[in-house]
Amino acid sequence: MSWVIRASIGTSLLVLAGCLVGPDYERTALDLPPSYEVPRGMAAGPEEPRLDRWWDHFDDATLTSLIQRAEQGNLTLEQAAANVQVYRARYGISYSNLFPSINLGASYSRNRVNFASLGGAEGSSGPFNDWQYGLTLSTWEIDLWGKIRRGMQASQAELQGTVEQYRQALVSLRAETAIAYLTVRTLQAQLEYTREVVDLLTQVVRVTEAKFAAKTNTLIDVSQAKAQLANTKAQIPQLEAQIAEQSNGISVLLGEYPGPVARELAAPAPIPIPDRELAIGIPADLLRRRADVLDAERQLVAATARIGVAEAGFLPELTLVGNFGIDSSTFDGLDQWSNRVYMFGPRLSWNFFNGGRVVSQVKQAQALAMLSEIAWRQSVLNAVSQVQTSLSNYDGSRRAMFDYRAGVGDTKTAYDLALARYKAGTIDLTQLLQFAQVVLDAEIGLAQATGQTSQNLVELYRSLGGGWEAYPIPYGGADAFLDDRGRTSDGGRDEVPDGRHFPPQEPPKQSKEGAPVG
C-alpha cells in the first residue's frame, strides 16, 4: 500500500473522529438568588410570567395598534434584522471552508521554445499551439484538528447573537413605544387638570371683581387673583408642546413622519393601568429569557471557539491540490480522452517556528474569552438588578398613586369650603389661592403618579425580558423566518433563516484547555 493511500486513510479517520482542538463551551454555574425581594404588600408571585403580549394587560386598543405599527415600520428594528443577514452570510462563508474550491477554466496560447535558454543546443522549436481546458483544485485544507469547525462554531454563535440583538431591539421598541404613549396620556391628564384649575381661578377672579365693585376688598385682591390665573394658564402651552414632542417621538418609533400620530392621539383618553396580580418568575428565568443575556452568552461561546482556532496554529496543516483537464496542440484534439492531463497530491506543512506568534494568539484568544465571560456575568447581574429596581419603582409609584387618589377629593372639598368662606369674608384671598394651588398640585400629582405607575410596569416587563417569544425574525423583508432560538434542537440541527441547516453540534463537554477533544 503506497504512502499516499495510507495518508488518505489516516486523514479520513482523523476527520471522521471529529477531533477538535481547544475547549468546548460549558456554562459557568452562577450563584443566583432563589427569588426576588418583593416589597411588602405587593401582589407578585414566582410563577412564570406571561410576557408574550404584555401590552394586552393594559386593555388599550390604541396602544396595541401603535406597537403593531412600530413592529412593522421601525427603522432601528430593520437595521437589526439586516445585521442578522450579514452574520448569516458570514456563517455561510465559514461553512464553505469545509469544502474544496474547484475552478473550471480554458486557455489557448501559441508558443515558441528557445532551447538555448534551457541549457540545450542552439535552436528553437517551431511555433505550436496549446489548447487546454479542465478543472483545478485550489488549495484545500483538510480540517484535521477542527480549526475550520471551531471557526464555524464561532460564526454560528455570532449569528445567534445577532438574533438575540434583534429580539432585544424588539423588546426595547415595544417598551419605548408604550412609555411614550403613556407619557402622552399623562400629559393630557395634567393638561385637563390644569384647565380645571384655570376654570376655578377664573371664578375666583369674578368673585374678587364683584367684591371690589361692592367695595368689600381692594384692587390688590383682583390683581393677585388675575396673576395667579395667568401663571396657571402659562402652563397650558408648555404641556401642549410636550404632548406634541412626545407624539412626534412616537412617529419616529413607528417609522412615520410627524402629523398622523399627533392627530390620532389628539383626543384625550384615560391613562391605562392594569389591575392584576403580577407574576415575575425567579432570577434564573432571565438566563433563557433576557435577549441581552443570551447575546452575551453567544459572544462567550464564539470567543471560546476561537481559542481552538488559535491553538490549531501549533499543529501541522494538510492540504490537497490538483488539476485535471485536456491539453492538445490542436483544437480538434480537445475531445480526445488520450490528451488528458492531471496532477493530484497532498501537501503537509508545519509552522514549527514563528517567534512566539501562535502562543501570543492563543493567549489573546483566552483573554478575549475571559472578557466575554465577565461581560456575560455582568449582564446577568445587571438583569437581576434591573428587575429588582423595577419592582421597587413600580411599588413606590403605585402606593403614591393610591395616596393621591385618596387626597384629591378632599382637596376639592376643602377648596369649595374655602371659596364659600372667602365670599363670606371670613378668610382672605391668599388663603383661597393656596387652596386652589393645593387642588392643582394634588391633581397633577395624581396624573403623574398614575402615569409613572404604568410606565414603571412597562419597565418591569422590559426588565423581565419578554415579548419576543412568538415573534418571527424577518430577514431584509423576505418571507423567511428563524423559528427557534438558534441553538441545537432535539434533532441535533440548528435552523438558519432560509431553511438551510447548521451542521450537527455536539453537546458541550468539559475538556482540558488547549488539549484536543475527539
mmCIF file with all atom_site columns, C-alpha atoms in Angstrom, residues 31-147:
data_model
loop_
_atom_site.group_PDB
_atom_site.id
_atom_site.type_symbol
_atom_site.label_atom_id
_atom_site.label_alt_id
_atom_site.label_comp_id
_atom_site.label_asym_id
_atom_site.label_entity_id
_atom_site.label_seq_id
_atom_site.pdbx_PDB_ins_code
_atom_site.Cartn_x
_atom_site.Cartn_y
_atom_site.Cartn_z
_atom_site.occupancy
_atom_site.B_iso_or_equiv
_atom_site.pdbx_formal_charge
_atom_site.auth_seq_id
_atom_site.auth_comp_id
_atom_site.auth_asym_id
_atom_site.auth_atom_id
_atom_site.pdbx_PDB_model_num
ATOM 1   C CA . ASP A 1 31  ? -24.983 31.694 42.358  1.00 0.00 ? 31  ASP A CA 1
ATOM 2   C CA . LEU A 1 32  ? -28.269 33.426 41.569  1.00 0.00 ? 32  LEU A CA 1
ATOM 3   C CA . PRO A 1 33  ? -30.700 34.410 44.326  1.00 0.00 ? 33  PRO A CA 1
ATOM 4   C CA . PRO A 1 34  ? -33.621 31.968 44.570  1.00 0.00 ? 34  PRO A CA 1
ATOM 5   C CA . SER A 1 35  ? -36.230 34.733 44.267  1.00 0.00 ? 35  SER A CA 1
ATOM 6   C CA . TYR A 1 36  ? -36.713 38.481 44.050  1.00 0.00 ? 36  TYR A CA 1
ATOM 7   C CA . GLU A 1 37  ? -37.207 40.742 47.041  1.00 0.00 ? 37  GLU A CA 1
ATOM 8   C CA . VAL A 1 38  ? -40.873 41.635 46.630  1.00 0.00 ? 38  VAL A CA 1
ATOM 9   C CA . PRO A 1 39  ? -41.958 44.795 48.510  1.00 0.00 ? 39  PRO A CA 1
ATOM 10  C CA . ARG A 1 40  ? -44.358 44.227 51.380  1.00 0.00 ? 40  ARG A CA 1
ATOM 11  C CA . GLY A 1 41  ? -47.997 44.335 50.392  1.00 0.00 ? 41  GLY A CA 1
ATOM 12  C CA . MET A 1 42  ? -47.244 43.928 46.694  1.00 0.00 ? 42  MET A CA 1
ATOM 13  C CA . ALA A 1 43  ? -49.054 41.080 44.951  1.00 0.00 ? 43  ALA A CA 1
ATOM 14  C CA . ALA A 1 44  ? -46.296 39.407 42.927  1.00 0.00 ? 44  ALA A CA 1
ATOM 15  C CA . GLY A 1 45  ? -45.524 35.715 42.770  1.00 0.00 ? 45  GLY A CA 1
ATOM 16  C CA . PRO A 1 46  ? -42.732 33.454 41.485  1.00 0.00 ? 46  PRO A CA 1
ATOM 17  C CA . GLU A 1 47  ? -44.963 31.926 38.804  1.00 0.00 ? 47  GLU A CA 1
ATOM 18  C CA . GLU A 1 48  ? -43.762 32.047 35.217  1.00 0.00 ? 48  GLU A CA 1
ATOM 19  C CA . PRO A 1 49  ? -44.978 35.398 33.792  1.00 0.00 ? 49  PRO A CA 1
ATOM 20  C CA . ARG A 1 50  ? -46.952 35.637 30.558  1.00 0.00 ? 50  ARG A CA 1
ATOM 21  C CA . LEU A 1 51  ? -44.867 38.128 28.643  1.00 0.00 ? 51  LEU A CA 1
ATOM 22  C CA . ASP A 1 52  ? -45.515 37.269 25.000  1.00 0.00 ? 52  ASP A CA 1
ATOM 23  C CA . ARG A 1 53  ? -48.092 40.105 24.724  1.00 0.00 ? 53  ARG A CA 1
ATOM 24  C CA . TRP A 1 54  ? -47.730 42.044 27.965  1.00 0.00 ? 54  TRP A CA 1
ATOM 25  C CA . TRP A 1 55  ? -49.228 45.210 26.426  1.00 0.00 ? 55  TRP A CA 1
ATOM 26  C CA . ASP A 1 56  ? -52.608 43.464 26.228  1.00 0.00 ? 56  ASP A CA 1
ATOM 27  C CA . HIS A 1 57  ? -52.730 43.752 30.027  1.00 0.00 ? 57  HIS A CA 1
ATOM 28  C CA . PHE A 1 58  ? -53.347 47.492 29.575  1.00 0.00 ? 58  PHE A CA 1
ATOM 29  C CA . ASP A 1 59  ? -56.535 46.800 27.601  1.00 0.00 ? 59  ASP A CA 1
ATOM 30  C CA . ASP A 1 60  ? -55.903 49.808 25.341  1.00 0.00 ? 60  ASP A CA 1
ATOM 31  C CA . ALA A 1 61  ? -56.624 49.369 21.634  1.00 0.00 ? 61  ALA A CA 1
ATOM 32  C CA . THR A 1 62  ? -54.625 52.467 20.679  1.00 0.00 ? 62  THR A CA 1
ATOM 33  C CA . LEU A 1 63  ? -51.533 51.196 22.495  1.00 0.00 ? 63  LEU A CA 1
ATOM 34  C CA . THR A 1 64  ? -51.847 47.814 20.806  1.00 0.00 ? 64  THR A CA 1
ATOM 35  C CA . SER A 1 65  ? -52.169 49.472 17.395  1.00 0.00 ? 65  SER A CA 1
ATOM 36  C CA . LEU A 1 66  ? -49.120 51.674 17.954  1.00 0.00 ? 66  LEU A CA 1
ATOM 37  C CA . ILE A 1 67  ? -46.965 48.717 18.979  1.00 0.00 ? 67  ILE A CA 1
ATOM 38  C CA . GLN A 1 68  ? -48.063 46.757 15.914  1.00 0.00 ? 68  GLN A CA 1
ATOM 39  C CA . ARG A 1 69  ? -47.204 49.680 13.644  1.00 0.00 ? 69  ARG A CA 1
ATOM 40  C CA . ALA A 1 70  ? -43.837 50.100 15.344  1.00 0.00 ? 70  ALA A CA 1
ATOM 41  C CA . GLU A 1 71  ? -43.053 46.436 14.716  1.00 0.00 ? 71  GLU A CA 1
ATOM 42  C CA . GLN A 1 72  ? -43.735 46.949 11.013  1.00 0.00 ? 72  GLN A CA 1
ATOM 43  C CA . GLY A 1 73  ? -42.123 50.334 10.426  1.00 0.00 ? 73  GLY A CA 1
ATOM 44  C CA . ASN A 1 74  ? -39.330 50.968 12.929  1.00 0.00 ? 74  ASN A CA 1
ATOM 45  C CA . LEU A 1 75  ? -36.040 51.572 11.123  1.00 0.00 ? 75  LEU A CA 1
ATOM 46  C CA . THR A 1 76  ? -33.804 50.553 14.020  1.00 0.00 ? 76  THR A CA 1
ATOM 47  C CA . LEU A 1 77  ? -35.541 47.187 14.040  1.00 0.00 ? 77  LEU A CA 1
ATOM 48  C CA . GLU A 1 78  ? -34.956 46.881 10.294  1.00 0.00 ? 78  GLU A CA 1
ATOM 49  C CA . GLN A 1 79  ? -31.256 47.568 10.871  1.00 0.00 ? 79  GLN A CA 1
ATOM 50  C CA . ALA A 1 80  ? -31.125 44.790 13.465  1.00 0.00 ? 80  ALA A CA 1
ATOM 51  C CA . ALA A 1 81  ? -32.804 42.402 11.011  1.00 0.00 ? 81  ALA A CA 1
ATOM 52  C CA . ALA A 1 82  ? -30.347 43.359 8.267   1.00 0.00 ? 82  ALA A CA 1
ATOM 53  C CA . ASN A 1 83  ? -27.481 42.734 10.678  1.00 0.00 ? 83  ASN A CA 1
ATOM 54  C CA . VAL A 1 84  ? -28.731 39.169 11.102  1.00 0.00 ? 84  VAL A CA 1
ATOM 55  C CA . GLN A 1 85  ? -28.481 38.802 7.331   1.00 0.00 ? 85  GLN A CA 1
ATOM 56  C CA . VAL A 1 86  ? -24.875 39.971 7.431   1.00 0.00 ? 86  VAL A CA 1
ATOM 57  C CA . TYR A 1 87  ? -23.891 37.377 10.015  1.00 0.00 ? 87  TYR A CA 1
ATOM 58  C CA . ARG A 1 88  ? -25.872 34.642 8.314   1.00 0.00 ? 88  ARG A CA 1
ATOM 59  C CA . ALA A 1 89  ? -23.760 35.300 5.218   1.00 0.00 ? 89  ALA A CA 1
ATOM 60  C CA . ARG A 1 90  ? -20.596 35.256 7.335   1.00 0.00 ? 90  ARG A CA 1
ATOM 61  C CA . TYR A 1 91  ? -21.582 31.877 8.686   1.00 0.00 ? 91  TYR A CA 1
ATOM 62  C CA . GLY A 1 92  ? -22.086 30.657 5.124   1.00 0.00 ? 92  GLY A CA 1
ATOM 63  C CA . ILE A 1 93  ? -18.560 31.811 4.276   1.00 0.00 ? 93  ILE A CA 1
ATOM 64  C CA . SER A 1 94  ? -17.052 29.946 7.235   1.00 0.00 ? 94  SER A CA 1
ATOM 65  C CA . TYR A 1 95  ? -19.112 26.850 6.388   1.00 0.00 ? 95  TYR A CA 1
ATOM 66  C CA . SER A 1 96  ? -17.780 26.877 2.819   1.00 0.00 ? 96  SER A CA 1
ATOM 67  C CA . ASN A 1 97  ? -14.224 26.448 4.129   1.00 0.00 ? 97  ASN A CA 1
ATOM 68  C CA . LEU A 1 98  ? -15.004 22.775 4.754   1.00 0.00 ? 98  LEU A CA 1
ATOM 69  C CA . PHE A 1 99  ? -15.258 22.149 1.019   1.00 0.00 ? 99  PHE A CA 1
ATOM 70  C CA . PRO A 1 100 ? -12.791 22.336 -1.856  1.00 0.00 ? 100 PRO A CA 1
ATOM 71  C CA . SER A 1 101 ? -12.751 25.222 -4.280  1.00 0.00 ? 101 SER A CA 1
ATOM 72  C CA . ILE A 1 102 ? -12.763 23.839 -7.838  1.00 0.00 ? 102 ILE A CA 1
ATOM 73  C CA . ASN A 1 103 ? -12.321 26.124 -10.831 1.00 0.00 ? 103 ASN A CA 1
ATOM 74  C CA . LEU A 1 104 ? -13.268 25.401 -14.429 1.00 0.00 ? 104 LEU A CA 1
ATOM 75  C CA . GLY A 1 105 ? -11.008 27.068 -16.959 1.00 0.00 ? 105 GLY A CA 1
ATOM 76  C CA . ALA A 1 106 ? -9.860  27.046 -20.565 1.00 0.00 ? 106 ALA A CA 1
ATOM 77  C CA . SER A 1 107 ? -6.945  28.657 -22.372 1.00 0.00 ? 107 SER A CA 1
ATOM 78  C CA . TYR A 1 108 ? -5.161  28.954 -25.698 1.00 0.00 ? 108 TYR A CA 1
ATOM 79  C CA . SER A 1 109 ? -1.584  30.027 -26.402 1.00 0.00 ? 109 SER A CA 1
ATOM 80  C CA . ARG A 1 110 ? 0.851   29.991 -29.324 1.00 0.00 ? 110 ARG A CA 1
ATOM 81  C CA . ASN A 1 111 ? 4.352   29.118 -28.181 1.00 0.00 ? 111 ASN A CA 1
ATOM 82  C CA . ARG A 1 112 ? 7.958   29.018 -29.412 1.00 0.00 ? 112 ARG A CA 1
ATOM 83  C CA . VAL A 1 113 ? 10.662  27.477 -27.222 1.00 0.00 ? 113 VAL A CA 1
ATOM 84  C CA . ASN A 1 114 ? 14.306  28.641 -27.298 1.00 0.00 ? 114 ASN A CA 1
ATOM 85  C CA . PHE A 1 115 ? 16.374  25.554 -26.450 1.00 0.00 ? 115 PHE A CA 1
ATOM 86  C CA . ALA A 1 116 ? 19.468  27.598 -25.644 1.00 0.00 ? 116 ALA A CA 1
ATOM 87  C CA . SER A 1 117 ? 17.643  29.305 -22.795 1.00 0.00 ? 117 SER A CA 1
ATOM 88  C CA . LEU A 1 118 ? 17.011  25.869 -21.358 1.00 0.00 ? 118 LEU A CA 1
ATOM 89  C CA . GLY A 1 119 ? 20.700  24.909 -21.463 1.00 0.00 ? 119 GLY A CA 1
ATOM 90  C CA . GLY A 1 120 ? 20.443  22.872 -24.650 1.00 0.00 ? 120 GLY A CA 1
ATOM 91  C CA . ALA A 1 121 ? 21.787  23.261 -28.137 1.00 0.00 ? 121 ALA A CA 1
ATOM 92  C CA . GLU A 1 122 ? 21.133  26.377 -30.068 1.00 0.00 ? 122 GLU A CA 1
ATOM 93  C CA . GLY A 1 123 ? 17.910  26.473 -31.966 1.00 0.00 ? 123 GLY A CA 1
ATOM 94  C CA . SER A 1 124 ? 14.252  26.605 -31.220 1.00 0.00 ? 124 SER A CA 1
ATOM 95  C CA . SER A 1 125 ? 11.087  24.733 -31.752 1.00 0.00 ? 125 SER A CA 1
ATOM 96  C CA . GLY A 1 126 ? 8.739   25.772 -34.396 1.00 0.00 ? 126 GLY A CA 1
ATOM 97  C CA . PRO A 1 127 ? 5.680   27.699 -33.250 1.00 0.00 ? 127 PRO A CA 1
ATOM 98  C CA . PHE A 1 128 ? 2.961   25.452 -31.894 1.00 0.00 ? 128 PHE A CA 1
ATOM 99  C CA . ASN A 1 129 ? -0.490  25.839 -30.422 1.00 0.00 ? 129 ASN A CA 1
ATOM 100 C CA . ASP A 1 130 ? -1.530  24.809 -26.944 1.00 0.00 ? 130 ASP A CA 1
ATOM 101 C CA . TRP A 1 131 ? -5.243  24.289 -26.314 1.00 0.00 ? 131 TRP A CA 1
ATOM 102 C CA . GLN A 1 132 ? -6.410  23.189 -22.875 1.00 0.00 ? 132 GLN A CA 1
ATOM 103 C CA . TYR A 1 133 ? -9.345  23.146 -20.536 1.00 0.00 ? 133 TYR A CA 1
ATOM 104 C CA . GLY A 1 134 ? -10.145 21.423 -17.281 1.00 0.00 ? 134 GLY A CA 1
ATOM 105 C CA . LEU A 1 135 ? -10.671 21.584 -13.549 1.00 0.00 ? 135 LEU A CA 1
ATOM 106 C CA . THR A 1 136 ? -8.274  22.989 -10.976 1.00 0.00 ? 136 THR A CA 1
ATOM 107 C CA . LEU A 1 137 ? -8.453  22.141 -7.285  1.00 0.00 ? 137 LEU A CA 1
ATOM 108 C CA . SER A 1 138 ? -7.208  25.142 -5.355  1.00 0.00 ? 138 SER A CA 1
ATOM 109 C CA . THR A 1 139 ? -5.521  24.541 -2.043  1.00 0.00 ? 139 THR A CA 1
ATOM 110 C CA . TRP A 1 140 ? -7.998  22.576 0.079   1.00 0.00 ? 140 TRP A CA 1
ATOM 111 C CA . GLU A 1 141 ? -7.195  22.467 3.776   1.00 0.00 ? 141 GLU A CA 1
ATOM 112 C CA . ILE A 1 142 ? -8.212  19.221 5.448   1.00 0.00 ? 142 ILE A CA 1
ATOM 113 C CA . ASP A 1 143 ? -9.678  20.062 8.834   1.00 0.00 ? 143 ASP A CA 1
ATOM 114 C CA . LEU A 1 144 ? -7.577  17.595 10.822  1.00 0.00 ? 144 LEU A CA 1
ATOM 115 C CA . TRP A 1 145 ? -7.711  19.419 14.136  1.00 0.00 ? 145 TRP A CA 1
ATOM 116 C CA . GLY A 1 146 ? -11.052 21.172 13.903  1.00 0.00 ? 146 GLY A CA 1
ATOM 117 C CA . LYS A 1 147 ? -9.728  24.648 13.096  1.00 0.00 ? 147 LYS A CA 1
#
